[in-house]
PDB file of C-alpha atoms in Angstrom:
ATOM      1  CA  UNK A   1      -4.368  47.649 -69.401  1.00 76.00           C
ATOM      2  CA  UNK A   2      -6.394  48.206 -66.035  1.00 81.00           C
ATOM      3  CA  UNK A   3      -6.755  44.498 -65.900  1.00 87.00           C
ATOM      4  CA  UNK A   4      -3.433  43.693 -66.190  1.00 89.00           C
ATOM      5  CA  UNK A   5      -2.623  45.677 -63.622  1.00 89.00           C
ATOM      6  CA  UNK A   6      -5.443  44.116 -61.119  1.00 89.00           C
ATOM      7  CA  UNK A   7      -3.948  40.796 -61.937  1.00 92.00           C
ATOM      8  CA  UNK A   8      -0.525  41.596 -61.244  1.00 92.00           C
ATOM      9  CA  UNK A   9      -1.431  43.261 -58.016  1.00 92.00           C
ATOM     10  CA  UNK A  10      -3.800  40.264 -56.945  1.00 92.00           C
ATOM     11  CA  UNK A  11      -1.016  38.210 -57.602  1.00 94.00           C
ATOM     12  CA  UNK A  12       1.691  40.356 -56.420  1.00 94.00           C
ATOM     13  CA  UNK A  13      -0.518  39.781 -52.917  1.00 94.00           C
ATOM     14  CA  UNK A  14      -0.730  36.420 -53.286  1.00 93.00           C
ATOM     15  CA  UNK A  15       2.923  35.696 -53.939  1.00 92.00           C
ATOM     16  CA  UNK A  16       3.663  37.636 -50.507  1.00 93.00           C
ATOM     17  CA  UNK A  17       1.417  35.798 -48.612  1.00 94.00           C
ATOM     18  CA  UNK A  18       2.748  32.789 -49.624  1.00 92.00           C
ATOM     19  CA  UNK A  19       6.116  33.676 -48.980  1.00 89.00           C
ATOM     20  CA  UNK A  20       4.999  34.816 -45.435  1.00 92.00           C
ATOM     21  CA  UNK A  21       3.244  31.472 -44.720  1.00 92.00           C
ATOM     22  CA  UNK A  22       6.225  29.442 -45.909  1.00 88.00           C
ATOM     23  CA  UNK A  23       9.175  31.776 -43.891  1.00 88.00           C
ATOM     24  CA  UNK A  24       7.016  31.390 -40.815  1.00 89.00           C
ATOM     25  CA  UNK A  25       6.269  27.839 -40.575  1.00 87.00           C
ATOM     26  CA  UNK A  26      10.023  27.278 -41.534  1.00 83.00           C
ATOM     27  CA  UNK A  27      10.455  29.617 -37.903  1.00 82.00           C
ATOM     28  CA  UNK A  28      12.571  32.365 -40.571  1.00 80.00           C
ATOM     29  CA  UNK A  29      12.329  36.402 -40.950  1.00 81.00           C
ATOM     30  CA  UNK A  30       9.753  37.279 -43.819  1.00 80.00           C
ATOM     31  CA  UNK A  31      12.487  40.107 -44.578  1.00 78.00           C
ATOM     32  CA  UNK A  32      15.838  38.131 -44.551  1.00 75.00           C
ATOM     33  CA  UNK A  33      17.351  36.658 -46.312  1.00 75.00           C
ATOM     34  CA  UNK A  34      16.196  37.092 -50.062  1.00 79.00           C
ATOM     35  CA  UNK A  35      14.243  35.098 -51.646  1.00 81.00           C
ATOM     36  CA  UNK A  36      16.076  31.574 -52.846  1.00 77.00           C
ATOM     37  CA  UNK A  37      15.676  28.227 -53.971  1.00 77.00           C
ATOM     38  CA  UNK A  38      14.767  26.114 -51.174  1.00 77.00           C
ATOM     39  CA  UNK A  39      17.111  23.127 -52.936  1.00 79.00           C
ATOM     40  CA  UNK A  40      19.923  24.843 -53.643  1.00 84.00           C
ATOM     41  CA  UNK A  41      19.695  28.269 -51.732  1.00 78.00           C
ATOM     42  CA  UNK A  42      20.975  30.315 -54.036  1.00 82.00           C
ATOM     43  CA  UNK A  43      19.403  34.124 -54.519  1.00 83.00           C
ATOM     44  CA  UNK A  44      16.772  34.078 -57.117  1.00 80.00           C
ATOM     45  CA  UNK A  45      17.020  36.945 -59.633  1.00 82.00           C
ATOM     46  CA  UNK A  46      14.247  39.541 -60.094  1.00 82.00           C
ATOM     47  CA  UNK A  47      12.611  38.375 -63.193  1.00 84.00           C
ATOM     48  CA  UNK A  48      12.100  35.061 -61.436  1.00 82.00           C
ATOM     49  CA  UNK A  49      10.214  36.824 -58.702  1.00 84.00           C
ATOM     50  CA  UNK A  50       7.645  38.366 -61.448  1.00 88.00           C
ATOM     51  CA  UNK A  51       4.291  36.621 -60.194  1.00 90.00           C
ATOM     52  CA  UNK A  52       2.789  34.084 -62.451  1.00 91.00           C
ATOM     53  CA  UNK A  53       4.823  35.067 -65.633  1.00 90.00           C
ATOM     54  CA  UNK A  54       8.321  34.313 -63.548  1.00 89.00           C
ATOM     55  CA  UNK A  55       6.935  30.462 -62.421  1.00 88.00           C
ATOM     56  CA  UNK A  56       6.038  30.185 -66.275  1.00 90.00           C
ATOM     57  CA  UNK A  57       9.385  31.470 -68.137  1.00 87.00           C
ATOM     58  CA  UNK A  58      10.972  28.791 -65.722  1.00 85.00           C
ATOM     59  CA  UNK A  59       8.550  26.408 -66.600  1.00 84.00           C
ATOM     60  CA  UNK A  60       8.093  25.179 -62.651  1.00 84.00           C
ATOM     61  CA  UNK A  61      11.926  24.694 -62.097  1.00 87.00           C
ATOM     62  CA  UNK A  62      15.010  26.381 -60.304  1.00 84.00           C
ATOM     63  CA  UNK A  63      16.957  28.351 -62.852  1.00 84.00           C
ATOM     64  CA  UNK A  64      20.317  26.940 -61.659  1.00 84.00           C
ATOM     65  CA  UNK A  65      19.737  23.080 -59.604  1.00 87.00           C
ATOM     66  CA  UNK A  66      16.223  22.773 -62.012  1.00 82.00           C
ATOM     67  CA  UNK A  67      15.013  21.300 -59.028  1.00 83.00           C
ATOM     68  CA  UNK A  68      10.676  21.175 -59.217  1.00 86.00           C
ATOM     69  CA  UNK A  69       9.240  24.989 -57.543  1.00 84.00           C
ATOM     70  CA  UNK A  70       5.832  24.377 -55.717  1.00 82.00           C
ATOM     71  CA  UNK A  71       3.276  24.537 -57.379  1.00 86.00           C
ATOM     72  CA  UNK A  72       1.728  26.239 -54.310  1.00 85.00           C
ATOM     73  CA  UNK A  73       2.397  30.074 -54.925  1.00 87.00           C
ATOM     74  CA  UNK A  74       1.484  29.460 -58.648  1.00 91.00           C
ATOM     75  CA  UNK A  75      -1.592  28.609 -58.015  1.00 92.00           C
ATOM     76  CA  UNK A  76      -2.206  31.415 -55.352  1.00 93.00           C
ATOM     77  CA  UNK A  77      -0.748  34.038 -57.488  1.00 94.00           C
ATOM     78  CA  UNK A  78      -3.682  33.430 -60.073  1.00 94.00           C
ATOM     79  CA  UNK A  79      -6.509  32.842 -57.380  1.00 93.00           C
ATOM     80  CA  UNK A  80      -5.236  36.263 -56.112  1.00 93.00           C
ATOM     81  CA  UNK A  81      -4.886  37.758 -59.205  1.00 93.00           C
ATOM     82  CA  UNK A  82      -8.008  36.386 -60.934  1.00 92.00           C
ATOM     83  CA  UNK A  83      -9.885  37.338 -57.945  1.00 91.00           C
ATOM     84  CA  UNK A  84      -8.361  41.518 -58.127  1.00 89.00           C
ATOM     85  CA  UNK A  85     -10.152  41.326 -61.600  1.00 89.00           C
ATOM     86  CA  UNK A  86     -13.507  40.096 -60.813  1.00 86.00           C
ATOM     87  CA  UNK A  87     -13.862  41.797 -57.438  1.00 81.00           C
ATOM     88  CA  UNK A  88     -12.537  45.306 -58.939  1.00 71.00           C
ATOM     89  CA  UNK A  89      -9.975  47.228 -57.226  1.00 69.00           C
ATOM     90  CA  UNK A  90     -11.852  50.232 -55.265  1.00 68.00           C
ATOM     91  CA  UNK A  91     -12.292  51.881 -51.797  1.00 61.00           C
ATOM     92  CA  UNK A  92     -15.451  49.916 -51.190  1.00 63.00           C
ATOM     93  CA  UNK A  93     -14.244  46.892 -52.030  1.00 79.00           C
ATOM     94  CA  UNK A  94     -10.949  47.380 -49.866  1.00 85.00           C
ATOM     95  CA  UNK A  95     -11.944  45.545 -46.571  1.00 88.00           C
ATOM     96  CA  UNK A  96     -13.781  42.550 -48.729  1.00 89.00           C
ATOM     97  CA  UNK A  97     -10.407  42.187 -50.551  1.00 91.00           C
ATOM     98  CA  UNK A  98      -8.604  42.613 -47.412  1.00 93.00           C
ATOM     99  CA  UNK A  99     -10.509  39.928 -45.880  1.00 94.00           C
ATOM    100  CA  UNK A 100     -10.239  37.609 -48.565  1.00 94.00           C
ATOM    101  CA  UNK A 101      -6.197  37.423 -48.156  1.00 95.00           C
ATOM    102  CA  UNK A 102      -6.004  37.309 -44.462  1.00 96.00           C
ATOM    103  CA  UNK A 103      -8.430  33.844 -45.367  1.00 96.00           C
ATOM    104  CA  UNK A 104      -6.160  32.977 -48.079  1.00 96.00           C
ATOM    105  CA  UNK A 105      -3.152  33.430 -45.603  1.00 95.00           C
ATOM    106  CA  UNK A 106      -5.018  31.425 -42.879  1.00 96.00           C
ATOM    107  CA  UNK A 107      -6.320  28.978 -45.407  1.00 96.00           C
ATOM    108  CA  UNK A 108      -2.380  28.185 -46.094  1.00 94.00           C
ATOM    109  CA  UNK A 109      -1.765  27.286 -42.383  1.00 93.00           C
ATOM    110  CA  UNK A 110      -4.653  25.385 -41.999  1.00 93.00           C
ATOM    111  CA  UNK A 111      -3.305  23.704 -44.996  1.00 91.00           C
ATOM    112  CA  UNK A 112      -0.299  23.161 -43.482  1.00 89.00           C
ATOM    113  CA  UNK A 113      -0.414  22.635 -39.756  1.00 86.00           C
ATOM    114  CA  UNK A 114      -4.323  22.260 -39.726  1.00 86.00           C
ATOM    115  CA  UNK A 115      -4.227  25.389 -37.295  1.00 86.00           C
ATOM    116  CA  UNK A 116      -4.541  28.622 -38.016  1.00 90.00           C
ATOM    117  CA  UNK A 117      -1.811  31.458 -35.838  1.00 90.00           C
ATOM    118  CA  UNK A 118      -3.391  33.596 -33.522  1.00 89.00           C
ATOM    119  CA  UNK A 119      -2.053  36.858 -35.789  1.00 90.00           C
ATOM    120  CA  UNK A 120      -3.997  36.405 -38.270  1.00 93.00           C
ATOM    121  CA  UNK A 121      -7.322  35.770 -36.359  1.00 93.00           C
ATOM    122  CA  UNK A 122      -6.737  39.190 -34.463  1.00 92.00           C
ATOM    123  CA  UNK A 123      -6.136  40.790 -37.615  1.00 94.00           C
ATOM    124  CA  UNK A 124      -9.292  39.316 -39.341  1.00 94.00           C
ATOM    125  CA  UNK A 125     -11.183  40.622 -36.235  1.00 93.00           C
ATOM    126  CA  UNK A 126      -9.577  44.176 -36.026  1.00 93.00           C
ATOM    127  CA  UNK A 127     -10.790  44.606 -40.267  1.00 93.00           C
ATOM    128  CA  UNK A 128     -14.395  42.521 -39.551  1.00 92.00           C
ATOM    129  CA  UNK A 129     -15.196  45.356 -36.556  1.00 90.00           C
ATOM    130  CA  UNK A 130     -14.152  48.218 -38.829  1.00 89.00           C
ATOM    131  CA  UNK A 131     -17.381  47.640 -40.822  1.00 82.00           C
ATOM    132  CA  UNK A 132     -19.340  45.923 -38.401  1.00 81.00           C
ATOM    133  CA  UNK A 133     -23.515  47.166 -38.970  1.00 80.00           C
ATOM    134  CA  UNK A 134     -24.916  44.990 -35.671  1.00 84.00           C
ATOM    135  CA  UNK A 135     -25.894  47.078 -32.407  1.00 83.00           C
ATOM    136  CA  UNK A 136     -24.974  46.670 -28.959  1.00 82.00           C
ATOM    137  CA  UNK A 137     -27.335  43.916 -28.081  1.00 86.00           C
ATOM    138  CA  UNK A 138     -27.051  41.922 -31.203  1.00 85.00           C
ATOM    139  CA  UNK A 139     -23.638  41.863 -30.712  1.00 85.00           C
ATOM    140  CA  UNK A 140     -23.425  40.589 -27.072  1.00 87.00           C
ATOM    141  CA  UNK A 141     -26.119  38.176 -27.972  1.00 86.00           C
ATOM    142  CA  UNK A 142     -23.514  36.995 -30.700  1.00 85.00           C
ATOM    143  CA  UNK A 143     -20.650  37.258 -28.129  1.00 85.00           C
ATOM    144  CA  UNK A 144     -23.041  34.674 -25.490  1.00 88.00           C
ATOM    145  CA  UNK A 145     -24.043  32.335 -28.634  1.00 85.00           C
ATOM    146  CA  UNK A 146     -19.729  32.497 -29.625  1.00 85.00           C
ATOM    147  CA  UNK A 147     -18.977  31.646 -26.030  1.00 85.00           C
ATOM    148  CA  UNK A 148     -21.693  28.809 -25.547  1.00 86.00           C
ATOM    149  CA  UNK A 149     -20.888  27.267 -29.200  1.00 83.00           C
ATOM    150  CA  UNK A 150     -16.755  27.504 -28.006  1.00 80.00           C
ATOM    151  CA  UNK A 151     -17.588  25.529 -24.261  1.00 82.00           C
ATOM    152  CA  UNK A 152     -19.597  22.951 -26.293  1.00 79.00           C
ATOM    153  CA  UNK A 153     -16.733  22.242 -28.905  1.00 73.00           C
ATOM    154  CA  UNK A 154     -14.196  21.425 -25.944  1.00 75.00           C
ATOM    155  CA  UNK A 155     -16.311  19.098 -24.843  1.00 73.00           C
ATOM    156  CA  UNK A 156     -17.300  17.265 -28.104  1.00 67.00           C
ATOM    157  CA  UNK A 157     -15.286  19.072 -30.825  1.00 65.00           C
ATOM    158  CA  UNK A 158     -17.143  19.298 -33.923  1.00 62.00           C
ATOM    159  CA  UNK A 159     -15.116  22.147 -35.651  1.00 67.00           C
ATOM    160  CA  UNK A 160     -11.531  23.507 -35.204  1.00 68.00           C
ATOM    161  CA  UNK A 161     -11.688  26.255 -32.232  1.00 74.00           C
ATOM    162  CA  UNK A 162      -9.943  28.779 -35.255  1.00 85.00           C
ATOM    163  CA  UNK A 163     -13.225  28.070 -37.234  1.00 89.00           C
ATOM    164  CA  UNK A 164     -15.466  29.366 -34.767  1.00 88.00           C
ATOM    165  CA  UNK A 165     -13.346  32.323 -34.917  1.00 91.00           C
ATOM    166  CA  UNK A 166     -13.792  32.659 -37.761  1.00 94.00           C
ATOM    167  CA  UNK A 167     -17.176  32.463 -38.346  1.00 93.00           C
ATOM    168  CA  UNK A 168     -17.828  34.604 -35.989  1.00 91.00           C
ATOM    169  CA  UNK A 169     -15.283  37.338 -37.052  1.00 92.00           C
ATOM    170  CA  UNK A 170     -17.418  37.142 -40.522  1.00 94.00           C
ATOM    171  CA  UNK A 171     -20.495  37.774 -38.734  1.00 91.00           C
ATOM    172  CA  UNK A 172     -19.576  41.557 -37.866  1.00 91.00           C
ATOM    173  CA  UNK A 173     -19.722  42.407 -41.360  1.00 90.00           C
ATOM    174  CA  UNK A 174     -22.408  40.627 -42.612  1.00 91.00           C
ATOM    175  CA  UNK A 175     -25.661  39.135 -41.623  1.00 87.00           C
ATOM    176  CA  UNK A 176     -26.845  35.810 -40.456  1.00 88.00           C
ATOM    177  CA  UNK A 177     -28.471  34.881 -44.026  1.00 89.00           C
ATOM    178  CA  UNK A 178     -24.992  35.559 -45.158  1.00 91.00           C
ATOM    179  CA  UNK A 179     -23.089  33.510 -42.333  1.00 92.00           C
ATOM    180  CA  UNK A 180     -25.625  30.520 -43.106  1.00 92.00           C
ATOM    181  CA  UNK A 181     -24.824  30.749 -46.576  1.00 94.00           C
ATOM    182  CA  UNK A 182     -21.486  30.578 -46.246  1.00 96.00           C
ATOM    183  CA  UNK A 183     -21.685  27.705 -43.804  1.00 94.00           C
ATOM    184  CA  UNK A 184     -23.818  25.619 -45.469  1.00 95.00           C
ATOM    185  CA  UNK A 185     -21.563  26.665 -49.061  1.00 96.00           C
ATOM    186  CA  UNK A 186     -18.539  25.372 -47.075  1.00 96.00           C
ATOM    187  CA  UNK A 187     -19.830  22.112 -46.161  1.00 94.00           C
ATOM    188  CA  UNK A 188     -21.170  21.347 -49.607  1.00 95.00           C
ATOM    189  CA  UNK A 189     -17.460  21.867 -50.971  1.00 95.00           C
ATOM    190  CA  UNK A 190     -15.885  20.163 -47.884  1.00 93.00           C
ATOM    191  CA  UNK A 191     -18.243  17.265 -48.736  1.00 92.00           C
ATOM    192  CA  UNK A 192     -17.469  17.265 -52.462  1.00 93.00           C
ATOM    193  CA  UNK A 193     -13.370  17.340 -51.817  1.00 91.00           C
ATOM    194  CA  UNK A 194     -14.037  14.392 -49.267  1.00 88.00           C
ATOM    195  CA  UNK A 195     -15.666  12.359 -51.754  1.00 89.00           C
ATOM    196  CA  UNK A 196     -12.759  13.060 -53.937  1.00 89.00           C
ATOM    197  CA  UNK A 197      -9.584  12.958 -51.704  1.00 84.00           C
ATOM    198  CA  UNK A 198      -9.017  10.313 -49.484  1.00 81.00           C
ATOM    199  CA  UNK A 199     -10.081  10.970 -45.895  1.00 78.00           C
ATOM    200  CA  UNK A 200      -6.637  12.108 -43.516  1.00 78.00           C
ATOM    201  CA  UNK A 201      -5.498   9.913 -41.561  1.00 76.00           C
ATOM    202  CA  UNK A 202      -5.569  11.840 -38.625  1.00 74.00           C
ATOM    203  CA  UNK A 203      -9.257  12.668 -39.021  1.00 73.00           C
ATOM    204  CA  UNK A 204      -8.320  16.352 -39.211  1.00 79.00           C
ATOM    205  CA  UNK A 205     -10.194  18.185 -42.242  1.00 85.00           C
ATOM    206  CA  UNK A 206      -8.654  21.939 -43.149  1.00 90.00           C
ATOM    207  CA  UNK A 207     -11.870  23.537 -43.383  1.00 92.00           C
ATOM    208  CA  UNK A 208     -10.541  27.120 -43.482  1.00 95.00           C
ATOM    209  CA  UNK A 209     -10.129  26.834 -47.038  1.00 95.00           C
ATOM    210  CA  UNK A 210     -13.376  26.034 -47.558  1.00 96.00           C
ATOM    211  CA  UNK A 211     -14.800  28.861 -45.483  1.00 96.00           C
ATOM    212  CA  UNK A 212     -13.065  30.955 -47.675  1.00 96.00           C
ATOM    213  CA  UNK A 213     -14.117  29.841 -51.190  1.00 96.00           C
ATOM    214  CA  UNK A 214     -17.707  30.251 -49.512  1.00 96.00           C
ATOM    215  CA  UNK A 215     -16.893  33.687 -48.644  1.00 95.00           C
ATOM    216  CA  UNK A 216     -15.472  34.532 -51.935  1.00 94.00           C
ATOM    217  CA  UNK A 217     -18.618  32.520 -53.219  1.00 94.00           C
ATOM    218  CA  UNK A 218     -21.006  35.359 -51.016  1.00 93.00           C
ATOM    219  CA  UNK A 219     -18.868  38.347 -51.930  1.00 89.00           C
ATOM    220  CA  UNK A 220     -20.309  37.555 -56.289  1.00 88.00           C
ATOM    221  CA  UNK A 221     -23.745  35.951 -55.400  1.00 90.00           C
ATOM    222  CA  UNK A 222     -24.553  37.037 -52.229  1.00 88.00           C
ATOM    223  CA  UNK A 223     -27.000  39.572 -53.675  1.00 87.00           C
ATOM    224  CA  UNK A 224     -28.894  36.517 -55.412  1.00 89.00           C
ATOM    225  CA  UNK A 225     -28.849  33.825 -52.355  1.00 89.00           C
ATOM    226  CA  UNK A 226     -29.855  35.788 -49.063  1.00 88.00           C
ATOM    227  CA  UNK A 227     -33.126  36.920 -50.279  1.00 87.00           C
ATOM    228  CA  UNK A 228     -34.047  33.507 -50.034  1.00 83.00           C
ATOM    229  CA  UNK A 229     -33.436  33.722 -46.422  1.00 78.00           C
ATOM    230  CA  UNK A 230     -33.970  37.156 -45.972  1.00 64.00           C
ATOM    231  CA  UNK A 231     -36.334  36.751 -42.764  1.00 55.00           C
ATOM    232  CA  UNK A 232     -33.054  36.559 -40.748  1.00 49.00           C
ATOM    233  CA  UNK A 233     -31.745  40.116 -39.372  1.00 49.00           C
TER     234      UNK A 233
END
């Protein structure tokens, strides 16, 4: 029973921050109106608002128009979910689950608009700091390296400004075995999807997503892969 009620409030989470990507890039109010079918706008009922099981019982289509529902928040809603099981629900493990759906909600903008909204970055950086374990001078050696590394990338841009942000917002809870375990764990998947997806025509790669499947990656074997490179503070 404690399961089911992890998955449903993973996914409960992940239906919400779906819905809050999708209202804001469409410029709308995440409160009104209700939720409705983007074809034919009308109100969807409760039981088709159930995450997961209400996408199933409509087998993927409006109730009324039957017109296709992304698959999007679906898939999301049992990342989120799945993820509430493994990674139990509990006090410690607040601020690593916290941190995982502000990626998953940047992740979907990156997705989207390959940027990521300032919002969310401050509010990655306002949970990292709450359990930050550095000291004074590590961290303004980290702020010089962060302000070097951004200078250099407006000059000859090698990753998305938001990705240094990022990275460096995951660095105040961690260490730098972790932070070069989840770099070099993002590449490797950003690598594998490239050799399977065509490459964008724009040259633009969402690599948010990938930072967080690392980091999701770290928070389950992280114990196992930084004693290799445990010589790193």
């Amino acid at each position: 029973m404690l399961i089911i009620i992890e998955f449903m409030l993973g996914a409960s989470f992940g239906s919400f921050i779906t819905a809050i990507v999708t209202r804001q890039l469409r410029g709308e109010s995440i409160i009104f109106p209700r939720s409705h079918c983007d074809s034919c706008q009308k109100q969807l009922q409760v039981r088709d608002l159930i995450p997961v099981l209400g996408y199933l019982s409509l087998r993927g289509k409006c109730r009324f128009c039957h017109a296709s529902i992304a698959k999007a928040s679906f898939i999301v809603e049992l990342l989120v979910g799945t993820l509430f099981v493994v990674q139990a629900v509990s006090l410690p493990n607040f601020l690593s689950l916290a941190t995982v759906l502000i990626l998953i909600y940047l992740s979907l903008f990156d997705i989207k608009r390959k940027q990521v909204p300032s919002a969310g970055l401050i509010l990655l950086f306002v949970v990292c700091v709450i359990c930050h374990q550095h000291t004074l001078p590590q961290l303004l050696i980290a702020i010089g390296c962060y302000a070097v590394i951004q200078l250099i990338n407006r000059w000859q841009t090698f990753l998305g400004n938001g990705d240094i942000d990022i990275f460096f917002c995951l660095w105040l809870p961690l260490s730098i075995a972790h932070l070069l375990w989840i770099l070099c764990i993002s590449c490797v998947i950003a690598l594998g999807y490239l050799i399977v997806a065509p490459w964008p025509a724009d040259n633009k790669i969402p690599f948010v997503p990938f930072i967080t499947a690392a980091y999701i990656i770290m928070l389950h074997f992280g114990t196992y892969l930084v004693p290799l490179i445990s010589q790193f503070p």
